[in-house]
Coordinates of C-alpha atoms and ligand atoms in Angstrom, one line a residue:
X1 CA 111.6 -73.1 -92.7
X2 CA 113.3 -70.6 -95.0
X3 CA 111.0 -68.8 -97.4
X4 CA 111.9 -68.7 -101.1
X5 CA 110.6 -66.5 -103.8
X6 CA 108.3 -68.4 -106.2
X7 CA 108.8 -67.7 -109.9
X8 CA 106.6 -67.6 -113.0
X9 CA 104.8 -70.8 -113.6
X10 CA 104.0 -71.4 -109.9
X11 CA 100.2 -71.4 -109.5
X12 CA 100.3 -69.6 -106.2
X13 CA 101.3 -66.5 -108.0
X14 CA 98.0 -66.6 -109.9
X15 CA 95.7 -66.9 -106.9
X16 CA 93.8 -64.2 -105.2
X17 CA 95.1 -63.6 -101.8
X18 CA 92.8 -63.7 -98.8
X19 CA 92.1 -60.8 -96.4
X20 CA 94.0 -60.9 -93.1
X21 CA 91.3 -61.4 -90.4
X22 CA 93.3 -60.5 -87.3
X23 CA 96.7 -58.9 -87.2
X24 CA 98.5 -60.7 -84.4
X25 CA 102.2 -60.7 -83.6
X26 CA 102.9 -63.4 -86.1
X27 CA 102.6 -60.7 -88.8
X28 CA 105.5 -58.8 -87.4
X29 CA 107.6 -61.9 -87.8
X30 CA 106.2 -62.5 -91.3
X31 CA 106.9 -58.9 -92.3
X32 CA 110.5 -59.2 -90.9
X33 CA 111.1 -62.4 -92.9
X34 CA 109.7 -60.8 -96.0
X35 CA 111.8 -57.7 -95.6
X36 CA 114.8 -59.9 -95.1
X37 CA 114.2 -61.7 -98.4
X38 CA 113.5 -58.4 -100.1
X39 CA 116.9 -56.9 -98.9
X40 CA 118.8 -60.1 -99.8
X41 CA 117.4 -60.1 -103.3
X42 CA 117.8 -56.4 -103.7
X43 CA 114.2 -55.9 -104.6
X44 CA 111.9 -53.0 -103.8
X45 CA 108.7 -54.9 -103.1
X46 CA 107.6 -58.4 -102.1
X47 CA 104.0 -59.7 -101.7
X48 CA 102.8 -62.6 -99.7
X49 CA 101.8 -64.8 -102.7
X50 CA 105.4 -64.5 -103.9
X51 CA 106.6 -66.5 -100.9
X52 CA 103.6 -68.8 -100.8
X53 CA 101.6 -66.8 -98.3
X54 CA 98.2 -66.3 -99.9
X55 CA 97.3 -63.4 -97.7
X56 CA 96.9 -59.7 -98.4
X57 CA 100.2 -58.5 -97.2
X58 CA 103.2 -56.9 -98.9
X59 CA 106.4 -55.1 -98.0
X60 CA 108.0 -52.3 -99.8
X61 CA 111.4 -50.6 -99.4
X62 CA 112.6 -48.0 -101.9
X63 CA 115.8 -46.1 -101.6
X64 CA 115.6 -43.0 -99.4
X65 CA 112.5 -44.3 -97.6
X66 CA 111.8 -46.5 -94.6
X67 CA 110.7 -50.1 -95.0
X68 CA 106.9 -50.3 -95.2
X69 CA 104.4 -53.0 -94.5
X70 CA 100.9 -53.1 -96.0
X71 CA 98.2 -55.4 -94.8
X72 CA 94.7 -55.5 -96.4
X73 CA 95.7 -52.6 -98.6
X74 CA 93.3 -50.7 -100.9
X75 CA 94.1 -48.1 -103.4
X76 CA 91.3 -45.5 -102.8
X77 CA 92.4 -42.8 -105.2
X78 CA 94.5 -42.6 -108.3
X79 CA 95.6 -39.5 -110.2
X80 CA 94.5 -39.0 -113.8
X81 CA 98.1 -38.2 -114.6
X82 CA 99.9 -41.4 -115.7
X83 CA 103.6 -42.2 -115.9
X84 CA 105.6 -44.7 -118.0
X85 CA 108.1 -46.5 -115.8
X86 CA 110.3 -49.6 -116.0
X87 CA 109.1 -52.5 -113.9
X88 CA 110.6 -55.8 -112.9
X89 CA 109.7 -58.5 -110.5
X90 CA 111.5 -60.9 -108.2
X91 CA 109.1 -63.6 -109.5
X92 CA 110.1 -62.9 -113.1
X93 CA 113.9 -62.3 -112.6
X94 CA 116.1 -60.8 -115.2
X95 CA 113.5 -59.0 -117.4
X96 CA 112.1 -55.5 -117.2
X97 CA 109.4 -53.6 -119.2
X98 CA 108.0 -50.1 -119.4
X99 CA 104.4 -49.9 -118.1
X100 CA 102.0 -47.0 -117.8
X101 CA 100.2 -46.5 -114.5
X102 CA 98.7 -43.7 -112.5
X103 CA 101.4 -41.3 -111.2
X104 CA 100.0 -40.6 -107.7
X105 CA 97.9 -42.9 -105.5
X106 CA 96.2 -42.8 -102.2
X107 CA 96.4 -46.1 -100.2
X108 CA 94.7 -47.3 -97.1
X109 CA 96.1 -50.2 -95.2
X110 CA 97.2 -51.6 -91.8
X111 CA 100.7 -52.0 -90.7
X112 CA 102.2 -55.1 -89.0
X113 CA 101.2 -53.8 -85.6
X114 CA 97.6 -53.6 -86.7
X115 CA 97.5 -49.8 -87.0
X116 CA 95.5 -48.4 -89.9
X117 CA 97.1 -45.7 -92.0
X118 CA 96.4 -43.8 -95.2
X119 CA 99.1 -42.3 -97.4
X120 CA 99.3 -40.4 -100.6
X121 CA 102.4 -41.2 -102.6
X122 CA 104.0 -40.6 -106.0
X123 CA 107.2 -41.6 -107.8
X124 CA 108.7 -45.0 -107.3
X125 CA 106.8 -45.8 -104.1
X126 CA 103.5 -45.3 -105.9
X127 CA 104.7 -47.6 -108.7
X128 CA 105.8 -50.4 -106.4
X129 CA 102.7 -50.3 -104.3
X130 CA 100.5 -50.7 -107.5
X131 CA 102.7 -53.6 -108.6
X132 CA 102.4 -55.3 -105.2
X133 CA 98.6 -54.8 -105.0
X134 CA 98.4 -56.6 -108.4
X135 CA 100.2 -59.6 -106.8
X136 CA 97.4 -59.9 -104.3
X137 CA 95.0 -60.3 -107.2
X138 CA 97.2 -62.9 -108.9
X139 CA 98.3 -60.4 -111.5
X140 CA 101.9 -60.0 -112.7
X141 CA 103.3 -57.0 -114.4
X142 CA 103.7 -58.9 -117.7
X143 CA 99.9 -59.2 -117.9
X144 CA 99.7 -55.5 -118.6
X145 CA 101.8 -55.7 -121.7
X146 CA 100.5 -56.2 -125.2
X147 CA 100.7 -59.8 -126.4
X148 CA 103.6 -59.1 -128.8
X149 CA 105.6 -57.4 -126.0
X150 CA 104.8 -60.1 -123.5
X151 CA 105.9 -62.8 -125.9
X152 CA 109.2 -61.1 -126.6
X153 CA 109.8 -60.7 -122.9
X154 CA 108.9 -64.3 -122.1
X155 CA 111.2 -65.5 -124.8
X156 CA 114.0 -63.5 -123.2
X157 CA 113.1 -64.9 -119.8
X158 CA 113.0 -68.5 -121.1
X159 CA 116.5 -68.0 -122.7
X160 CA 117.9 -66.6 -119.5
X161 CA 116.5 -69.6 -117.5
X162 CA 118.0 -72.0 -120.0
X163 CA 121.4 -70.3 -119.8
X164 CA 121.3 -70.5 -116.0
X165 CA 120.4 -74.2 -116.1
X166 CA 123.2 -75.0 -118.6
X167 CA 125.7 -73.2 -116.4
X168 CA 124.5 -75.4 -113.4
X169 CA 124.8 -78.6 -115.4
X170 CA 128.3 -77.8 -116.8
X171 CA 129.7 -77.1 -113.3
Ligands
NI201 NI1 106.5 -58.5 -108.4

């Protein structure tokens, strides 16, 4: 069955994902399917809960880097230095917002072949990994905004959805 990306309002996006107990070969297939969706939708990161898989897995692919798979990730260090950066999400399509997060992070995880690794990253990669780790906790980037900012963003999001719907009906 083809996976699709769940959008805001779907309860699965709000649940805490469970740890992966054993990384067998099914995770290579899952990671491949997730990367496929990520590329088709021109995103930079996609987490399990976004495709209805409530497990601690996400894929990341930023320009100039290789595709990466993270299973049971934990951010073990964050820099004191922070950075403001624009974020969007495939589950909240069409809207973006500036968010402040640590600039550099150290992450420990396993890849789709069950190999553990630790990396220290900055830039866009650090940003995307933090965003995806949030997804595993049922947290969306809009949750980090002030109430006023979030309301403005959601209003815009609602209007975009309405426009799309009207287009569909008038066809
Ligand atoms: Ni997202």
